Tab-separated table of C-alpha atoms in Angstrom:
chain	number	residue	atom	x	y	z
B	1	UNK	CA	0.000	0.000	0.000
B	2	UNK	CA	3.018	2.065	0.836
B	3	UNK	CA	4.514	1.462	-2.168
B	4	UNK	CA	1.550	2.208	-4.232
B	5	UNK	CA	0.932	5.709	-2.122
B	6	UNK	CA	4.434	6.839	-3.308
B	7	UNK	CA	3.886	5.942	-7.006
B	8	UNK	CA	1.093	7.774	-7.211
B	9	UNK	CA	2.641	10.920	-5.572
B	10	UNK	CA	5.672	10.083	-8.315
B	11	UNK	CA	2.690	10.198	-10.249
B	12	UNK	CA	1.558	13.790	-9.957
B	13	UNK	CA	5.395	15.483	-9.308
B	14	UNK	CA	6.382	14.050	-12.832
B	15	UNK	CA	3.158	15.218	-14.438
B	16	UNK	CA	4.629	18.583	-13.462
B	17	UNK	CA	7.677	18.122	-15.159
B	18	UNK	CA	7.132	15.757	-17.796
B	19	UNK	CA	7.527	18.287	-20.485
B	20	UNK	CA	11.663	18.337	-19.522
B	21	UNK	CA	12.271	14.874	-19.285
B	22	UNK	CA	11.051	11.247	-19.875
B	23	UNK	CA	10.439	8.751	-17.141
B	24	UNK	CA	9.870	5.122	-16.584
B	25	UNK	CA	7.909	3.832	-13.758
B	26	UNK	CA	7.936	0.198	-12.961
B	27	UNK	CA	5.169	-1.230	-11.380
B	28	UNK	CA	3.450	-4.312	-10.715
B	29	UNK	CA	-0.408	-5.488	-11.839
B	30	UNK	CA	-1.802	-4.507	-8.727
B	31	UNK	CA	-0.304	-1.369	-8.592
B	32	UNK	CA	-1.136	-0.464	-11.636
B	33	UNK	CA	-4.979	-1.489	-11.065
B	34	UNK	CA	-4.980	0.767	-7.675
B	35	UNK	CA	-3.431	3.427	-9.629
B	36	UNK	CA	-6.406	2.968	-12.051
B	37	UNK	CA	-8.977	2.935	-9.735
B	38	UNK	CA	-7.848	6.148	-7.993
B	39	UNK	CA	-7.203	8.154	-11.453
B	40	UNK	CA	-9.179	7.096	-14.200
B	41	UNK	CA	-11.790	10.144	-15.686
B	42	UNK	CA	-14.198	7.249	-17.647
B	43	UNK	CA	-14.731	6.702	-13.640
B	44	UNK	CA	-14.805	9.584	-11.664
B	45	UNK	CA	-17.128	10.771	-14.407
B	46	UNK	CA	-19.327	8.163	-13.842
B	47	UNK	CA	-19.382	8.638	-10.602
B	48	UNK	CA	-20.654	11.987	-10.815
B	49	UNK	CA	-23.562	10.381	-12.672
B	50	UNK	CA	-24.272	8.697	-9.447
B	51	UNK	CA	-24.435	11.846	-8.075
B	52	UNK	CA	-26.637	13.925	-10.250
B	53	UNK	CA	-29.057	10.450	-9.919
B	54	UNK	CA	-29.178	11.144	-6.534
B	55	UNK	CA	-29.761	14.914	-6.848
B	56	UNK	CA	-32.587	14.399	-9.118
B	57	UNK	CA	-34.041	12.250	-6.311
B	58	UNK	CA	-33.444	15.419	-3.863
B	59	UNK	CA	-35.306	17.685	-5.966
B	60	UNK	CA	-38.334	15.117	-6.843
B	61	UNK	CA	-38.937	14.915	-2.710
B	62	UNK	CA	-39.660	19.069	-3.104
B	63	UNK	CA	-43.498	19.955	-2.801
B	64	UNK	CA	-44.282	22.484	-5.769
B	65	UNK	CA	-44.295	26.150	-5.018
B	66	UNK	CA	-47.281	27.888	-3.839
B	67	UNK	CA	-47.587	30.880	-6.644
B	68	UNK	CA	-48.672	34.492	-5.604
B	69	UNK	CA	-50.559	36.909	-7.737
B	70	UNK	CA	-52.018	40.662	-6.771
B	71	UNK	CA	-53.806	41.827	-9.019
B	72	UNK	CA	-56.520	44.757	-9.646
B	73	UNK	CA	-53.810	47.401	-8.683
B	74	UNK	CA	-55.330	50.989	-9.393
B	75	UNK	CA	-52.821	53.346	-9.770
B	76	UNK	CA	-55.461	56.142	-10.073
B	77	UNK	CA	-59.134	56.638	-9.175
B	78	UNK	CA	-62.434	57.582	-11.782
B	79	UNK	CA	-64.723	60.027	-11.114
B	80	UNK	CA	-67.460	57.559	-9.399
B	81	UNK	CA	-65.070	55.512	-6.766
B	82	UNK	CA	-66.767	53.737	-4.298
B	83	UNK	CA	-64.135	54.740	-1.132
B	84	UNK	CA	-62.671	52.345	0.974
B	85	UNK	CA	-61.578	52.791	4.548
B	86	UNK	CA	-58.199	54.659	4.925
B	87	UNK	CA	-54.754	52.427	4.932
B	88	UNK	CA	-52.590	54.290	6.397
B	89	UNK	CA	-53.535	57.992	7.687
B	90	UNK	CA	-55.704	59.320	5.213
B	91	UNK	CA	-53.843	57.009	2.606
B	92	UNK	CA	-55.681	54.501	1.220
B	93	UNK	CA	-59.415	55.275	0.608
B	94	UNK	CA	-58.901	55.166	-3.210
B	95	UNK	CA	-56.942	51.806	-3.284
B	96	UNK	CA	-57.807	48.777	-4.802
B	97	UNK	CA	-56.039	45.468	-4.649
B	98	UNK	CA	-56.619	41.900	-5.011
B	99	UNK	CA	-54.118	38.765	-4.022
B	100	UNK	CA	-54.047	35.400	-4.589
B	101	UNK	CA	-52.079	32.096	-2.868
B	102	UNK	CA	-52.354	29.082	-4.685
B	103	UNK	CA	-50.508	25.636	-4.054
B	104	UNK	CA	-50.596	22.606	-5.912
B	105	UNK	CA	-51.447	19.140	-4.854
B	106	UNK	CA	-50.161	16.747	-6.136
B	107	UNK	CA	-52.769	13.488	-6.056
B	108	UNK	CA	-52.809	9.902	-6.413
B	109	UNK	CA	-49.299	9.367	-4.944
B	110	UNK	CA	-47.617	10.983	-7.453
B	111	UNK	CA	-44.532	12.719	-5.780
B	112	UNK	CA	-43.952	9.480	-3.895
B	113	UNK	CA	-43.997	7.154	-6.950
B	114	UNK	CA	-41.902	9.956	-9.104
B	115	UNK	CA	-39.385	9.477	-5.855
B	116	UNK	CA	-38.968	6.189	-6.237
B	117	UNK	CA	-38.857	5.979	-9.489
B	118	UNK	CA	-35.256	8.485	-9.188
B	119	UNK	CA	-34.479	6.073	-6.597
B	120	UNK	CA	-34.560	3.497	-9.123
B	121	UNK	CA	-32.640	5.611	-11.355
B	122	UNK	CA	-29.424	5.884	-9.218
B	123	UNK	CA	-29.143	2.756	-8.785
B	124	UNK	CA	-29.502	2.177	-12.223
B	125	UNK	CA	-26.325	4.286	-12.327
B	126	UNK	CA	-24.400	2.261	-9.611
B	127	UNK	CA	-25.003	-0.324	-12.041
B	128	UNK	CA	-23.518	1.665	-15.208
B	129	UNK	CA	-20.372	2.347	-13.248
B	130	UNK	CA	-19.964	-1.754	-12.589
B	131	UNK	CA	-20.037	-2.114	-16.412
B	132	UNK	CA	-18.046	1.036	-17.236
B	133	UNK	CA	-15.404	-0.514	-14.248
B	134	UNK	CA	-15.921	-4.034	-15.664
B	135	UNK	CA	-15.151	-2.944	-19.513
B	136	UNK	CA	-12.370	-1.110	-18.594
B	137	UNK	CA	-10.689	-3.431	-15.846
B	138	UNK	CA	-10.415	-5.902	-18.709
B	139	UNK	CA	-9.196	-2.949	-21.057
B	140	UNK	CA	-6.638	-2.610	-18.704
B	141	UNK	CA	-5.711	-6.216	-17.410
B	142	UNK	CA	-5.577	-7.672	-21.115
B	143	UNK	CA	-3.101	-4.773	-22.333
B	144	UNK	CA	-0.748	-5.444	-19.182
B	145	UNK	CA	-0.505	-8.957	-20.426
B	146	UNK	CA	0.091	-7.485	-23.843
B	147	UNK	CA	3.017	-5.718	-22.845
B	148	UNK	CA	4.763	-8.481	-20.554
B	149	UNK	CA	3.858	-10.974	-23.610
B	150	UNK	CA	5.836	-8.034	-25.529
B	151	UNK	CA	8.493	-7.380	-22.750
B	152	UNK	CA	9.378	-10.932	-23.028
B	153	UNK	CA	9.776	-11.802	-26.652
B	154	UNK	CA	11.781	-8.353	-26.796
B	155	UNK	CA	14.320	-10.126	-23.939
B	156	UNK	CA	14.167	-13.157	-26.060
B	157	UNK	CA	14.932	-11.369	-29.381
B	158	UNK	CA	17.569	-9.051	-27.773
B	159	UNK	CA	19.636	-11.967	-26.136
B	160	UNK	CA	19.108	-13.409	-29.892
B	161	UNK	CA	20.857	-10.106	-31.391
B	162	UNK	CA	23.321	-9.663	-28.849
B	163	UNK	CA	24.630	-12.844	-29.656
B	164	UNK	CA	24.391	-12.870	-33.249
B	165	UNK	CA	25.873	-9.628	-33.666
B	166	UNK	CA	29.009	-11.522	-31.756
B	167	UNK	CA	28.792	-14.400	-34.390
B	168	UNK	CA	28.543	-12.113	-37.534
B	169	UNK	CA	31.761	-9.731	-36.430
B	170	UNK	CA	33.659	-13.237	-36.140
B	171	UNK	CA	32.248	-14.468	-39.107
B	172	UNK	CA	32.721	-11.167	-40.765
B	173	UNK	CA	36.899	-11.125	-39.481
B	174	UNK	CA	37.304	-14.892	-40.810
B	175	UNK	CA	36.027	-13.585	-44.434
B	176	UNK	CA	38.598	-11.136	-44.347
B	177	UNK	CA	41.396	-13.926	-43.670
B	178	UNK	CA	39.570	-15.552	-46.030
B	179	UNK	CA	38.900	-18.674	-44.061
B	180	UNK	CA	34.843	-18.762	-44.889
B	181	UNK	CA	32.737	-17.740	-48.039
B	182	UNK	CA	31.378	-14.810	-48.416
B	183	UNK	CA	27.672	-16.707	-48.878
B	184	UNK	CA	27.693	-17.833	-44.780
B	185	UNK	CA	28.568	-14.487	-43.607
B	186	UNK	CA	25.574	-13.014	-45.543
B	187	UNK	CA	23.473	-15.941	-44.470
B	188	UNK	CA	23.872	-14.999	-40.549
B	189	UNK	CA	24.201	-11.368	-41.149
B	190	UNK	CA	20.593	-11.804	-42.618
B	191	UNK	CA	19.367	-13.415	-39.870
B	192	UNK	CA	21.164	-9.987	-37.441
B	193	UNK	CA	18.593	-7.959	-39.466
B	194	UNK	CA	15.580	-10.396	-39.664
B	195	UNK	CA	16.015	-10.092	-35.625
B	196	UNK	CA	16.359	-6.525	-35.306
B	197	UNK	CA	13.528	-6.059	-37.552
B	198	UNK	CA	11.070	-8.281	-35.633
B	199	UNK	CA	12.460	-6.295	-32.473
B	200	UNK	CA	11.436	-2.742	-34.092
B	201	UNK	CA	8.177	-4.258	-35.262
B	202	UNK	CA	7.649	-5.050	-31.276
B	203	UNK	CA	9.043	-1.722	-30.092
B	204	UNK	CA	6.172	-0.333	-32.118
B	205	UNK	CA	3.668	-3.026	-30.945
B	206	UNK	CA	4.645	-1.796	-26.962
B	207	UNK	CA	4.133	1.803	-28.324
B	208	UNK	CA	0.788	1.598	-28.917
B	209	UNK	CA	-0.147	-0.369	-25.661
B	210	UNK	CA	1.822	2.138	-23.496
B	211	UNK	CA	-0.491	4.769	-25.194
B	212	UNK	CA	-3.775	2.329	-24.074
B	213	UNK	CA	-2.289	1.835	-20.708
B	214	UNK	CA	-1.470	5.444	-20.438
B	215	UNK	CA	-4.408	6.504	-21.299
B	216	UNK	CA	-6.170	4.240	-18.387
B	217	UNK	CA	-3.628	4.846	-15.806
B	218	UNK	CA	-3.924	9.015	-16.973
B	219	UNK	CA	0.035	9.432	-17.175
B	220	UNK	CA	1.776	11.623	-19.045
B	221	UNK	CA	2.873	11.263	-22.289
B	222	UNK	CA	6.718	11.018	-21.804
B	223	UNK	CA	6.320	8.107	-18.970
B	224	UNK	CA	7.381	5.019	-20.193
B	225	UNK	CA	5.409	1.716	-17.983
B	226	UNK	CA	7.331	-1.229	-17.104
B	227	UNK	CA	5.427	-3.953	-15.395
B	228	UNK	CA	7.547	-5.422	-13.170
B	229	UNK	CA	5.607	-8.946	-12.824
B	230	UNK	CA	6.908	-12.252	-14.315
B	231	UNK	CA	4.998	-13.529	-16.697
B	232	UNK	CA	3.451	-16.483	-15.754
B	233	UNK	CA	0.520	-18.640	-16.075
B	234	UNK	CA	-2.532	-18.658	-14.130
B	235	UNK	CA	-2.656	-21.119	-11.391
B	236	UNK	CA	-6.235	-21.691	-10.848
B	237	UNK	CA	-7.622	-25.142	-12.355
B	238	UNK	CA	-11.261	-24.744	-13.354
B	239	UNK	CA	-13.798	-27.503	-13.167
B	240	UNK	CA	-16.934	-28.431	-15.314
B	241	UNK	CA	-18.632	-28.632	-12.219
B	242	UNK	CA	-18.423	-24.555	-11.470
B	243	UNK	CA	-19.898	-24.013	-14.937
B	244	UNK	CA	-23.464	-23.750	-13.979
B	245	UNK	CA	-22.325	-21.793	-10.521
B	246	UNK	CA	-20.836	-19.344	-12.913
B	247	UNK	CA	-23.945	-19.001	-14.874
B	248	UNK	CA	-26.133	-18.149	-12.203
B	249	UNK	CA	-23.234	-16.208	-10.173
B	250	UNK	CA	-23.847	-14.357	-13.712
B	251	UNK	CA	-27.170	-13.605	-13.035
B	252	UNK	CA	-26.639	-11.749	-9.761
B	253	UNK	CA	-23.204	-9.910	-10.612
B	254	UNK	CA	-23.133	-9.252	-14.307
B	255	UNK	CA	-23.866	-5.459	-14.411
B	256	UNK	CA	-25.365	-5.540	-18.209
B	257	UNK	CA	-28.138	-7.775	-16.681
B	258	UNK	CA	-28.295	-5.249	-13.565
B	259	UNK	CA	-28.564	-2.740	-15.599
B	260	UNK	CA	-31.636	-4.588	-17.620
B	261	UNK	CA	-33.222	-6.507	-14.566
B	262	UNK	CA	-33.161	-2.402	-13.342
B	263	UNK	CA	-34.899	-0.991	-16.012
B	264	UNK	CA	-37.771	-3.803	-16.024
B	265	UNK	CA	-38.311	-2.242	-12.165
B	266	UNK	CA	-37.818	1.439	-13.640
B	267	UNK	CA	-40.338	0.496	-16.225
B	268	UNK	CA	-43.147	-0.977	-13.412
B	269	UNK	CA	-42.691	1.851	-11.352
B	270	UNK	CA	-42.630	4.661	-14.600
B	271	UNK	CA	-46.061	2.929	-15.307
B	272	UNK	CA	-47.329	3.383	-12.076
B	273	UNK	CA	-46.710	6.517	-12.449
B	274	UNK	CA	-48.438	7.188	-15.405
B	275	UNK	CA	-51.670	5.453	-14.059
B	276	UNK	CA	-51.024	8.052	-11.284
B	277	UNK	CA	-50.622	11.086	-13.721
B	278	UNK	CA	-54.646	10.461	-14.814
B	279	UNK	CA	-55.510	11.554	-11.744
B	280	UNK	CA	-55.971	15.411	-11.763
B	281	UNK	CA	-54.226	17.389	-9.725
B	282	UNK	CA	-55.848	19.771	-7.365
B	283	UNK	CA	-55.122	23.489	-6.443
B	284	UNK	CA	-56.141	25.227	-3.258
B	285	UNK	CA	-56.110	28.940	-3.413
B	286	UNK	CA	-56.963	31.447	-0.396
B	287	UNK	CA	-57.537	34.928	-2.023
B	288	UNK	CA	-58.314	38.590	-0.364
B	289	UNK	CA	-59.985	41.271	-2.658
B	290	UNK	CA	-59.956	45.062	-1.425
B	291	UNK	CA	-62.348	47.390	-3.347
B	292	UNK	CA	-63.733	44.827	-6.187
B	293	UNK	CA	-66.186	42.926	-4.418
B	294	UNK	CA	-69.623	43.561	-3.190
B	295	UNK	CA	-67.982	43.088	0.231
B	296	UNK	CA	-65.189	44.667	1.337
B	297	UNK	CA	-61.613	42.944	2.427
B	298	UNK	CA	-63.527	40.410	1.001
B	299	UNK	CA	-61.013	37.087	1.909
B	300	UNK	CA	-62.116	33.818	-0.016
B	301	UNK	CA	-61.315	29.997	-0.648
B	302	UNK	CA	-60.943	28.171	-3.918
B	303	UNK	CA	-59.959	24.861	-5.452
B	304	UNK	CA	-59.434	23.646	-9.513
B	305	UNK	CA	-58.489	20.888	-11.449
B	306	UNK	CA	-58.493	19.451	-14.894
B	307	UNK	CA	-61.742	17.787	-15.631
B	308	UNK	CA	-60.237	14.355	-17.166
B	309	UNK	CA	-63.105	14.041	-20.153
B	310	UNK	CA	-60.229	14.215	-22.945
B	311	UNK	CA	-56.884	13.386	-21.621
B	312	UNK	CA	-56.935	10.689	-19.761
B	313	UNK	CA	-53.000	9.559	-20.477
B	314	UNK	CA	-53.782	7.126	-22.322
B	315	UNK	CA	-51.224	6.624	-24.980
B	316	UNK	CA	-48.130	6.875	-22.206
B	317	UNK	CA	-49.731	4.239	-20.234
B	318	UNK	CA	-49.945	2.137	-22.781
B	319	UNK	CA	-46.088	3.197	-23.792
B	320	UNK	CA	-45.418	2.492	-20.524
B	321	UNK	CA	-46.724	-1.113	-20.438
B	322	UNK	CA	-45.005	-1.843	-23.639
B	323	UNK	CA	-41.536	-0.658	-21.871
B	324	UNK	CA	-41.970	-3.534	-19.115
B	325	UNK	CA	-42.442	-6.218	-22.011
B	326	UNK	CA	-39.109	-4.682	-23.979
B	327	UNK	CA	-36.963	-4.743	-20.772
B	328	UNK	CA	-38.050	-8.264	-20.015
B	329	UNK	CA	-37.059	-8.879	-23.431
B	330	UNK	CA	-33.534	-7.602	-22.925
B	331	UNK	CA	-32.793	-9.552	-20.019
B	332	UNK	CA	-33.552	-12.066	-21.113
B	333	UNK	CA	-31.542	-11.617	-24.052
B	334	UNK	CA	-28.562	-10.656	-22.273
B	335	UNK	CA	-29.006	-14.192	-19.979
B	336	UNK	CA	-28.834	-16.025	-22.579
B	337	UNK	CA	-25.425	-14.131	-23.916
B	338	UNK	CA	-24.031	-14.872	-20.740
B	339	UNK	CA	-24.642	-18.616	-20.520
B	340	UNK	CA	-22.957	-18.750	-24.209
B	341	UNK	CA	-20.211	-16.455	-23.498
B	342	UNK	CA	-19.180	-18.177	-19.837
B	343	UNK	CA	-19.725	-21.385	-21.930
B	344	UNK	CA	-17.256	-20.563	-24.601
B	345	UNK	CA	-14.892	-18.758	-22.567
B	346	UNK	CA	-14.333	-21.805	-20.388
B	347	UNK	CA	-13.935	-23.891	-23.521
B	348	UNK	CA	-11.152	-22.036	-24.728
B	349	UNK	CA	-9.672	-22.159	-21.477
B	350	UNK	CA	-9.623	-25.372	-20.637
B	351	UNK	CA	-8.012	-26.507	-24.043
B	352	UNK	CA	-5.695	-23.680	-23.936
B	353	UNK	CA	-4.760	-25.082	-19.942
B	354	UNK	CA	-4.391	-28.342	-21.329
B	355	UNK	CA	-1.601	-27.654	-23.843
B	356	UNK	CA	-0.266	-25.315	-21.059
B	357	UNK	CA	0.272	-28.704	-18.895
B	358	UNK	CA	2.193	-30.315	-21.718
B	359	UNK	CA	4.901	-27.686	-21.344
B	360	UNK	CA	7.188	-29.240	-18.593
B	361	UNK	CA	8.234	-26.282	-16.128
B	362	UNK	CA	11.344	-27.046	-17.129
B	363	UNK	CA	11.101	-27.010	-20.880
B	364	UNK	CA	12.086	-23.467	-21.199
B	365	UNK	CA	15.321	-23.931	-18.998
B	366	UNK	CA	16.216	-26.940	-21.680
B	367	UNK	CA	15.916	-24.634	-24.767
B	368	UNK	CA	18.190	-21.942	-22.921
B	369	UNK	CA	20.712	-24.333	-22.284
B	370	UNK	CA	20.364	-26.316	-26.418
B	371	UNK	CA	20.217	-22.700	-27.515
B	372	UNK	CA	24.213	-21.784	-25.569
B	373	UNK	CA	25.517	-25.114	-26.396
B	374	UNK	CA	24.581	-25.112	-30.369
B	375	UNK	CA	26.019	-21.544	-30.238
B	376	UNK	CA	29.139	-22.778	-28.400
B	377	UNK	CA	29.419	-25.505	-30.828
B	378	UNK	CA	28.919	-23.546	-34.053
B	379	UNK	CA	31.543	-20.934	-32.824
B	380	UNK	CA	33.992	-24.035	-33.099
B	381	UNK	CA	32.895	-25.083	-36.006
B	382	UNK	CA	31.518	-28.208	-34.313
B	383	UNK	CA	28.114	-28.429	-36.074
B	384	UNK	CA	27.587	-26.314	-39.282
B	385	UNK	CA	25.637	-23.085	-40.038
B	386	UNK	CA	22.365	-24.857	-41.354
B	387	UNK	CA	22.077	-27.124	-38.338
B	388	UNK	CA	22.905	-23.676	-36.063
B	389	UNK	CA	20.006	-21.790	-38.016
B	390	UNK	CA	17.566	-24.955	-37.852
B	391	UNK	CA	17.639	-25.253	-34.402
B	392	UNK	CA	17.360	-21.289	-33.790
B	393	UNK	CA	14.395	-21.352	-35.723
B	394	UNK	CA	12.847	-24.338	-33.734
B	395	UNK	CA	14.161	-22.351	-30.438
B	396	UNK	CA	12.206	-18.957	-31.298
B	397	UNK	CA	9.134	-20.890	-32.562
B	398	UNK	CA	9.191	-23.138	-29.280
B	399	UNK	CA	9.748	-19.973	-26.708
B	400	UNK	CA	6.554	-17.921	-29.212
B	401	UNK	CA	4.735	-21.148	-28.861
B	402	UNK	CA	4.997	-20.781	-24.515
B	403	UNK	CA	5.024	-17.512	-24.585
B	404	UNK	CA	1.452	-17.390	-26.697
B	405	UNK	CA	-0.251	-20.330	-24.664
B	406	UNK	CA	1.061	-17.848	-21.203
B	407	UNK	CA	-0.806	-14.942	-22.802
B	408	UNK	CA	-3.827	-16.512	-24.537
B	409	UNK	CA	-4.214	-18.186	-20.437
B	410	UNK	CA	-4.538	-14.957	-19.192
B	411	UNK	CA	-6.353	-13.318	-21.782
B	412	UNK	CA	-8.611	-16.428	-21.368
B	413	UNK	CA	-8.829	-16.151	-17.611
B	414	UNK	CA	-9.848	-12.594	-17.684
B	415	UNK	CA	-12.294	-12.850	-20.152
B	416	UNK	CA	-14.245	-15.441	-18.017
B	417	UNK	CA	-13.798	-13.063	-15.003
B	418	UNK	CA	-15.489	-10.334	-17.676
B	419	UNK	CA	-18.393	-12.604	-18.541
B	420	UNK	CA	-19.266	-13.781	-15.451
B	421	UNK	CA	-19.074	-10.438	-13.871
B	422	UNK	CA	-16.327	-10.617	-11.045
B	423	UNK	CA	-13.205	-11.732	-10.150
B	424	UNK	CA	-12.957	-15.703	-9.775
């Protein structure tokens, strides 16, 4: 936690001056994923979602105003004025005025239905910032792999060059003396470049998933991520049996069916609602009239309403009826995605697993140690340059063929985390 604390602080003095100079942070997957959490906009904007929903459910628990109105001011008198008792001295006895309170009520339980209906609404938004979290956690976990998928072939191709390159200046000092044709030397001084080009090509891959990771991890443009991590395989073995625990584990945690299963309850409640909204409202008025009434200071009581003989809010009941039946339909929908998606991730897991389990932990070490002694035996001319260049082509296609299965196991791994909707 310490550790992660001070990268983050790293974090913001660099950002200050990243425009002078470059930097490379290592860090490891968890560190990066708390850095994430802490920094990334896509999230603290969707957290302020969360709390406009819950604003909006603030202002729907507000009564509506009462509303004032004076009217029948006379700002002069006619010829025939009835007068009215004095105001204020002799002030007054040509004055006429008339004022109004009226306040809205609301029937039929609509302000508490339109309450829980925002209510419904914010959590509606918890549910949005689960998916935007869950989109972008595998955004982020997938592209770490990418890199230390990348990071290692670019060890395995460097170690490759810097050996090579060796190779070629001896090869390229015995063509001078004349002691080997001029066809080997090209033949292994093609293979320098094939290397380094592969190497570039990887540089450029890394490029564009330090610009992804970046981008999640909001650093600045001259940082340069190193994820410190080995890259390894992941341990967990996964049974057929947990396949239909994952399913309905699916059910309850997947936010895309939260988000559905949370509109079908918007969608009851919005109807509700509109049955409510049929009901005419009513509004109570107290008025006083001074001067325009057969009695004077006359002070009176009122009430109105719609009369409901045309409008009855029909058509957005009826909208809001057919809204239940389309959310059902999506949620179910997205069920059924799930149980295919958990069903084919874990698929191409388990065969991927299997193949992993052929690779003896101790395979890799082997090729290491074939891959020094053919070089040591081809730098005394012990075996020749084809059987040299076979087996380093059978080295780099076995160490690609680990290294995929390592990545392709993680990428696997987190995409079943992904579909059934948290972390296994």
């Amino acid at each position: 936690m310490k550790k992660t604390i001070l990268i983050l602080l790293f974090i913001q003095f660099c950002g200050l001056f990243s425009a002078q100079t470059g930097d490379t942070i290592r860090m490891s997957r968890k560190e990066a994923e708390s850095i994430f959490l802490a920094n990334n906009l896509d999230l603290i904007a969707q957290k302020l979602e969360i709390s406009q929903a819950e604003a909006r459910v603030l202002q729907a628990k507000f009564w509506p105003n009462p509303t004032l109105s004076i009217s029948e001011v006379n700002l002069w008198k006619t010829y025939d004025i009835e007068e009215q008792p004095a105001l204020i001295g002799n002030w007054g006895q040509n004055f006429q005025i008339s004022a109004e309170i009226e306040q809205v009520i609301q029937t039929a339980g609509k302000r508490r239905k339109n309450i829980e209906l925002q209510k419904i609404e914010v959590d509606g938004e918890k549910y949005e910032l689960q998916e935007v979290l869950r989109e972008l956690k595998k955004t982020l976990r997938n592209t770490i792999t990418e890199i230390l998928y990348n990071q290692e072939q670019q060890k395995m191709y460097e170690g490759q060059i810097s050996s090579i390159e060796k190779l070629t200046a001896s090869y390229n000092n015995q063509l001078n003396l004349g002691n080997i044709s001029k066809a080997e030397y090209v033949r292994l001084k093609a293979q320098e470049i094939d290397f380094k080009k592969k190497l570039i090509s990887l540089r450029q891959e890394v490029e564009e998933q330090q610009v992804e990771l970046k981008a999640l991890l909001m650093f600045p443009a001259k940082t340069h991520i190193v994820i410190s991590d080995s890259f390894t395989m992941p341990e967990k073995e996964l049974s057929e049996l947990e396949l239909d625990q994952w399913i309905e584990k699916a059910k309850e945690n997947r936010p895309d069916i939260l988000i559905t299963k949370n509109k079908e309850k918007s969608a009851q409640k919005n109807l509700e609602l509109q049955n409510a909204l049929k009901t005419p409202d009513l509004a109570l008025s107290i008025g006083y009239d001074r001067g325009g009434n057969i009695m004077k200071d006359f002070i009176g009581l009122g009430i109105s309403f719609d009369l409901p003989i045309f409008d009855r809010n029909k058509g957005n009941i009826q909208e809001a009826k057919l809204e239940i039946e389309k959310t059902k339909n999506e949620t179910r929908k997205n069920i059924l995605k799930s149980e295919n998606e958990i069903s084919s991730v874990f698929r191409n897991y388990v065969g991927t697993q299997q193949i992993s389990h052929d690779i003896d932990a101790s395979y890799e070490e082997t090729l290491d140690n074939l891959l020094i002694s053919h070089e040591k035996n081809f730098r005394l001319r012990n075996i020749s340059m084809l059987e040299y260049m076979d087996f380093l082509d059978t080295y780099i296609g076995n160490k690609t063929i680990i290294l995929d299965t390592k990545k392709e196991l993680n990428q696997y791994y987190e995409n079943l985390q992904y579909v059934v909707g948290q972390d296994l």
